[in-house]
Coordinates of C-alpha atoms in Angstrom, one line a residue:
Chain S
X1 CA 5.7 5.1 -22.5
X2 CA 6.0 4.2 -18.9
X3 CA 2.5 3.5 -17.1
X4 CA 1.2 2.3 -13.9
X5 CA -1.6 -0.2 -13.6
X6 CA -3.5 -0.8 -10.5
X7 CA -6.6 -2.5 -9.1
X8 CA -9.9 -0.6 -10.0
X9 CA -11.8 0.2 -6.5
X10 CA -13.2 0.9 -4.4
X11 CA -12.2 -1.8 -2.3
X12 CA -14.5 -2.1 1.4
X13 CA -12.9 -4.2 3.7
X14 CA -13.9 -5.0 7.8
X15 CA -11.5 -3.7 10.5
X16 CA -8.9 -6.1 10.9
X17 CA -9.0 -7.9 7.8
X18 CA -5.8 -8.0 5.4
X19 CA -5.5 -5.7 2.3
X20 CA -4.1 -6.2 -1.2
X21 CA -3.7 -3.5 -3.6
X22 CA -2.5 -4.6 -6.9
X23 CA -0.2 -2.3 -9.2
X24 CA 1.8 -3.2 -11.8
X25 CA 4.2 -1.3 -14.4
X26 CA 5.7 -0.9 -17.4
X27 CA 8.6 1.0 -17.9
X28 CA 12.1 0.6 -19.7
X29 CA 15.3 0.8 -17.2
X30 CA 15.1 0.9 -13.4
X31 CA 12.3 3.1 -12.4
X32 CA 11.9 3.7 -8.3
X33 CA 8.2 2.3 -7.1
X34 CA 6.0 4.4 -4.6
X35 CA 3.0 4.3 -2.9
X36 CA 0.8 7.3 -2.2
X37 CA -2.1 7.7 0.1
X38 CA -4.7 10.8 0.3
X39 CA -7.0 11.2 3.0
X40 CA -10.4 13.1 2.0
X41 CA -9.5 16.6 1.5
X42 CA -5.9 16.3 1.7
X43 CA -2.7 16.1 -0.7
X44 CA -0.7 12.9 -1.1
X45 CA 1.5 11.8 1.4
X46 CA 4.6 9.0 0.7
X47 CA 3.3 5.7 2.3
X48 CA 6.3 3.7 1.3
X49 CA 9.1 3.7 -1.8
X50 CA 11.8 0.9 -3.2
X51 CA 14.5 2.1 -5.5
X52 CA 15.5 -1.0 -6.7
X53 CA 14.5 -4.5 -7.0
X54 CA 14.0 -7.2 -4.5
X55 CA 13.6 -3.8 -2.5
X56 CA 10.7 -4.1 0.6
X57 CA 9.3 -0.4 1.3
X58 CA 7.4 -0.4 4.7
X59 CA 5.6 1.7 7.0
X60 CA 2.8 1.7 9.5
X61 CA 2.2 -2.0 8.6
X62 CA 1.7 -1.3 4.8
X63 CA 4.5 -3.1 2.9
X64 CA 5.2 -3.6 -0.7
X65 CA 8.4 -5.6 -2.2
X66 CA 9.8 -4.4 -5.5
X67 CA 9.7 -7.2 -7.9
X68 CA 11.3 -7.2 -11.2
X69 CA 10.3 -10.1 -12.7
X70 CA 6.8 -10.0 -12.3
X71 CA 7.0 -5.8 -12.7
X72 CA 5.0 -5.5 -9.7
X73 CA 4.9 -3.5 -6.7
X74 CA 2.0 -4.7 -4.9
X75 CA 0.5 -2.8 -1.1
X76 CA -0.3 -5.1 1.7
X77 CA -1.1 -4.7 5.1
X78 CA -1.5 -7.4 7.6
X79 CA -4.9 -5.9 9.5
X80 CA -6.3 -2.8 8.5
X81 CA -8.1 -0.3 10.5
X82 CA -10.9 2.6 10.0
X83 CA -8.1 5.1 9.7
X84 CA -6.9 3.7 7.1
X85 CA -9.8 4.5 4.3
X86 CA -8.5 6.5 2.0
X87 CA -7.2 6.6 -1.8
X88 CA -3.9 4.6 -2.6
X89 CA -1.4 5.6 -5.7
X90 CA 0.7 3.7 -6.5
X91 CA 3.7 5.5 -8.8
X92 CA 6.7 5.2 -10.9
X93 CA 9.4 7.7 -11.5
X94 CA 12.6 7.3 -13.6
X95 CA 15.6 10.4 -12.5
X96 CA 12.6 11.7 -9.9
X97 CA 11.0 13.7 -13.2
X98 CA 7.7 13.1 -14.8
X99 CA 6.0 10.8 -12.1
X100 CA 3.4 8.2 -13.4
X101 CA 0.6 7.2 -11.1
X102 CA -2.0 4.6 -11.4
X103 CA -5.6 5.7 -11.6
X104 CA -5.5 4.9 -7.5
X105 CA -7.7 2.4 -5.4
X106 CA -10.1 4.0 -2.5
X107 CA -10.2 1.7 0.4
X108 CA -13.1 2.0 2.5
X109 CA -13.0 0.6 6.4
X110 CA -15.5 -0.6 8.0
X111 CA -15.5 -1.2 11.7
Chain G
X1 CA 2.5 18.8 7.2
X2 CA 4.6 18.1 3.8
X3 CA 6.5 21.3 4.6
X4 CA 5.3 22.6 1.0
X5 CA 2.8 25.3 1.1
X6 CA 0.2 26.3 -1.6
X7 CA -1.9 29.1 -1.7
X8 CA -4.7 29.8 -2.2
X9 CA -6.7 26.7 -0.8
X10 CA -10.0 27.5 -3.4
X11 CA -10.6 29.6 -6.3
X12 CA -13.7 29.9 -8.1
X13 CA -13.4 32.3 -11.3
X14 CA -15.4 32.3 -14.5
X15 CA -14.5 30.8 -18.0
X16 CA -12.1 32.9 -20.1
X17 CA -10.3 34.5 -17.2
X18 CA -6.7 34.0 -16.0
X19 CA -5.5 32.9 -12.3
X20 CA -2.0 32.2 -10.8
X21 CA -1.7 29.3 -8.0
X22 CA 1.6 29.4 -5.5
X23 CA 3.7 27.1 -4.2
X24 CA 6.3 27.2 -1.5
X25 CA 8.5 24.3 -1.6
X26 CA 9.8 22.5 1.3
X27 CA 13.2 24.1 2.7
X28 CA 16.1 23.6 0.5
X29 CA 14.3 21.5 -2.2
X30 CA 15.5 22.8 -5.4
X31 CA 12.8 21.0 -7.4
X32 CA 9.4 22.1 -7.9
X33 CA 6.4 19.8 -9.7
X34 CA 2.9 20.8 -10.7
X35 CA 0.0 18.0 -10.9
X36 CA -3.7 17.9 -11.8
X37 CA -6.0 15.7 -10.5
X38 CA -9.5 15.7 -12.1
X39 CA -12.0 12.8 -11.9
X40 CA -11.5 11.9 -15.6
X41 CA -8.4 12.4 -16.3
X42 CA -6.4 11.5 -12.3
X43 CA -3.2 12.3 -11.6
X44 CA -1.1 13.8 -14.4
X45 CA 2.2 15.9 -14.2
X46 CA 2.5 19.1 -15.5
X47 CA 5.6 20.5 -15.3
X48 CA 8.8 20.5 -13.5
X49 CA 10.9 23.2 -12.5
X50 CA 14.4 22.6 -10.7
X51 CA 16.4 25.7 -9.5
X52 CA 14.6 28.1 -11.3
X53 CA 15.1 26.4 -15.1
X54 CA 12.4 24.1 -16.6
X55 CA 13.5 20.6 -16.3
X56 CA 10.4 18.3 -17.5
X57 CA 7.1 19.1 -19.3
X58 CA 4.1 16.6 -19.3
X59 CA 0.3 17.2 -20.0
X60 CA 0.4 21.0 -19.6
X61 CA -1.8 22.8 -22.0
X62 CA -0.5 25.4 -24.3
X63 CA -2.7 28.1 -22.3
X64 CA -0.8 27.3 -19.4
X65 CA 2.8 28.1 -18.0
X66 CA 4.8 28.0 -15.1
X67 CA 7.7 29.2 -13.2
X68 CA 10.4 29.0 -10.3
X69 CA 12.1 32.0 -8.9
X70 CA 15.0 33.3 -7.2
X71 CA 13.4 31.9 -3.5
X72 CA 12.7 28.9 -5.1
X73 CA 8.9 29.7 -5.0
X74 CA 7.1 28.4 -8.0
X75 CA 3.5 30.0 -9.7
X76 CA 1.3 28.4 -12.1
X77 CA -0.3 30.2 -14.2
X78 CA -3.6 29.6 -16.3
X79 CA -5.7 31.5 -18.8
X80 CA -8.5 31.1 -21.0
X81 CA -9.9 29.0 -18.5
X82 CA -12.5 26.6 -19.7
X83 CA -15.0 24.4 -17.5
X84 CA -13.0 21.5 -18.1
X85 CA -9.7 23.0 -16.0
X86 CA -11.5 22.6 -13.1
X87 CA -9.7 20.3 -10.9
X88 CA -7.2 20.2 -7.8
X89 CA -3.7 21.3 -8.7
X90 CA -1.1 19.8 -6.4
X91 CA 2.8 21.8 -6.2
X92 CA 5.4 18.6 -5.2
X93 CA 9.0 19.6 -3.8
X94 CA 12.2 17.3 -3.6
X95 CA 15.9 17.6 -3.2
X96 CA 18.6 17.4 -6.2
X97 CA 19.1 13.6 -6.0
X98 CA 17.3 11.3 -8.2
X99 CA 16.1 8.7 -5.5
X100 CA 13.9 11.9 -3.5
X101 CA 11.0 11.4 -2.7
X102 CA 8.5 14.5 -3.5
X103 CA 6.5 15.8 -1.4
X104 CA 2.9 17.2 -1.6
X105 CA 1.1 20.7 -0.8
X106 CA -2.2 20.5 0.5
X107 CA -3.1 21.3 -3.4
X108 CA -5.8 24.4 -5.1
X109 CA -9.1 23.3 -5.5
X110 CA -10.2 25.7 -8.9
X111 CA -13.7 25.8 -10.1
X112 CA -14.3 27.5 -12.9
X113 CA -17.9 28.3 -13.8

C-alpha cells in the first residue's frame, strides 16, 4: 500500500545552519505531498503541500519540490532558527482520504 | 488556531470503561478525520467521515466507532479501553475538494490507567 518514508531523527542543528529532511514515497497514481510540523504540545499545522509533480510547496523559508522520478519530496530550509525545533511529517494523500505520514523527524535548534 | 476545536483537552479513565472525544470542524468543512498518535505506533488514520456518511476507514479497532452529525460535529467513541489506547487523538477538517488541505484540532490526550 502507499507509505511514506522519512529520515529517522532527531536531527540538532546550530541557529542558522541549513536543514534537510529526507522523505520519500511510495504510492500508485498521483498522490498530493505535505509537510506537517507540531510544536511541543500542539496539533499539526500544514507547513507546505504540492499536488502535482515538478510542483515547489513553500513557506516561511521551508521549501520542498515534488519530484516524480526520484518519488521524493524532500524539506529544506536555507537557515534555520530556534523557533523552528519541532517534529516534521511529512505525508501523502490520494482523493484527500486515508492520509499516510512518515514516522516524522524532531529537529532540535540550538542557538 | 486551525479553526477545528476538540474537546476535552485530557482524559484520564481506567481500563474497561468507555469515553467519547468531540470535534468541531472548521466552518463549512464537510469532512471530518480521526488520527492517533502514540509513540509506537505514530500517526495513523482512523476514520473519515464526510457530510455525516462514513467515507474511509483505516486502523480503527473494532471497539471503537465514530460519527458526524447534522452540524457537522463529529464524536469518537471508545470502549473497553485497554492501557495500550492511550495516546493523543487528533479530529482533522477539510472542504469537499480532493486537493484540501486538512486541518488539525489541538488533539485529546487520553490516559488510561
Amino acid at each position: 500500500g502507499d507509505s511514506v518514508t522519512q529520515m529517522e531523527g532527531p536531527v540538532t542543528l546550530s541557529e542558522e545552519a541549513f536543514l534537510t529532511i529526507n522523505c520519500t514515497y511510495t504510492a500508485t497514481g498521483y498522490p498530493s505531498l505535505f509537510w506537517y510540523v507540531q510544536y511541543p504540545g500542539e496539533g499539526l499545522q500544514l507547513l507546505l503541500k504540492a499536488t502535482k509533480a515538478d510542483d515547489k510547496g513553500s513557506n516561511k523559508g521551508f521549501e520542498a519540490t515534488y519530484r516524480k522520478e526520484t518519488t521524493s519530496f524532500h524539506l529544506e530550509k536555507g537557515s534555520v532558527q530556534v523557533s523552528d525545533s519541532a517534529v516534521y511529517f511529512c505525508a501523502l494523500s490520494k482523493r484527500n482520504n486515508d492520509m499516510r505520514f512518515g514516522a516524522g523527524t524532531r529537529l532540535t535548534v540550538k542557538p | 488556531d486551525s479553526g477545528v476545536t476538540q474537546t476535552p483537552k485530557h482524559l484520564i479513565t481506567a481500563t474497561g470503561q468507555r469515553v467519547t472525544l468531540r470535534c468541531s470542524p472548521r466552518s463549512g468543512d464537510l469532512s471530518v478525520y480521526w488520527y492517533q498518535q502514540s509513540l509506537d505506533q505514530g500517526l495513523q488514520f482512523l476514520i473519515q467521515y464526510y457530510n455525516g456518511e462514513e467515507r474511509a476507514k483505516g486502523n480503527i479497532l473494532e471497539r471503537f466507532s465514530a460519527q458526524q452529525f447534522p452540524d457537522l460535529h463529529s464524536e469518537l467513541n471508545l470502549s473497553s479501553l485497554e492501557l495500550g489506547d492511550s495516546a493523543l487523538y487528533f479530529c482533522a477538517s477539510s472542504g469537499s475538494r480532493s486537493t484540501d488541505t486538512q486541518y488539525f484540532g489541538p488533539g485529546t490526550r487520553l490516559t488510561v490507567l
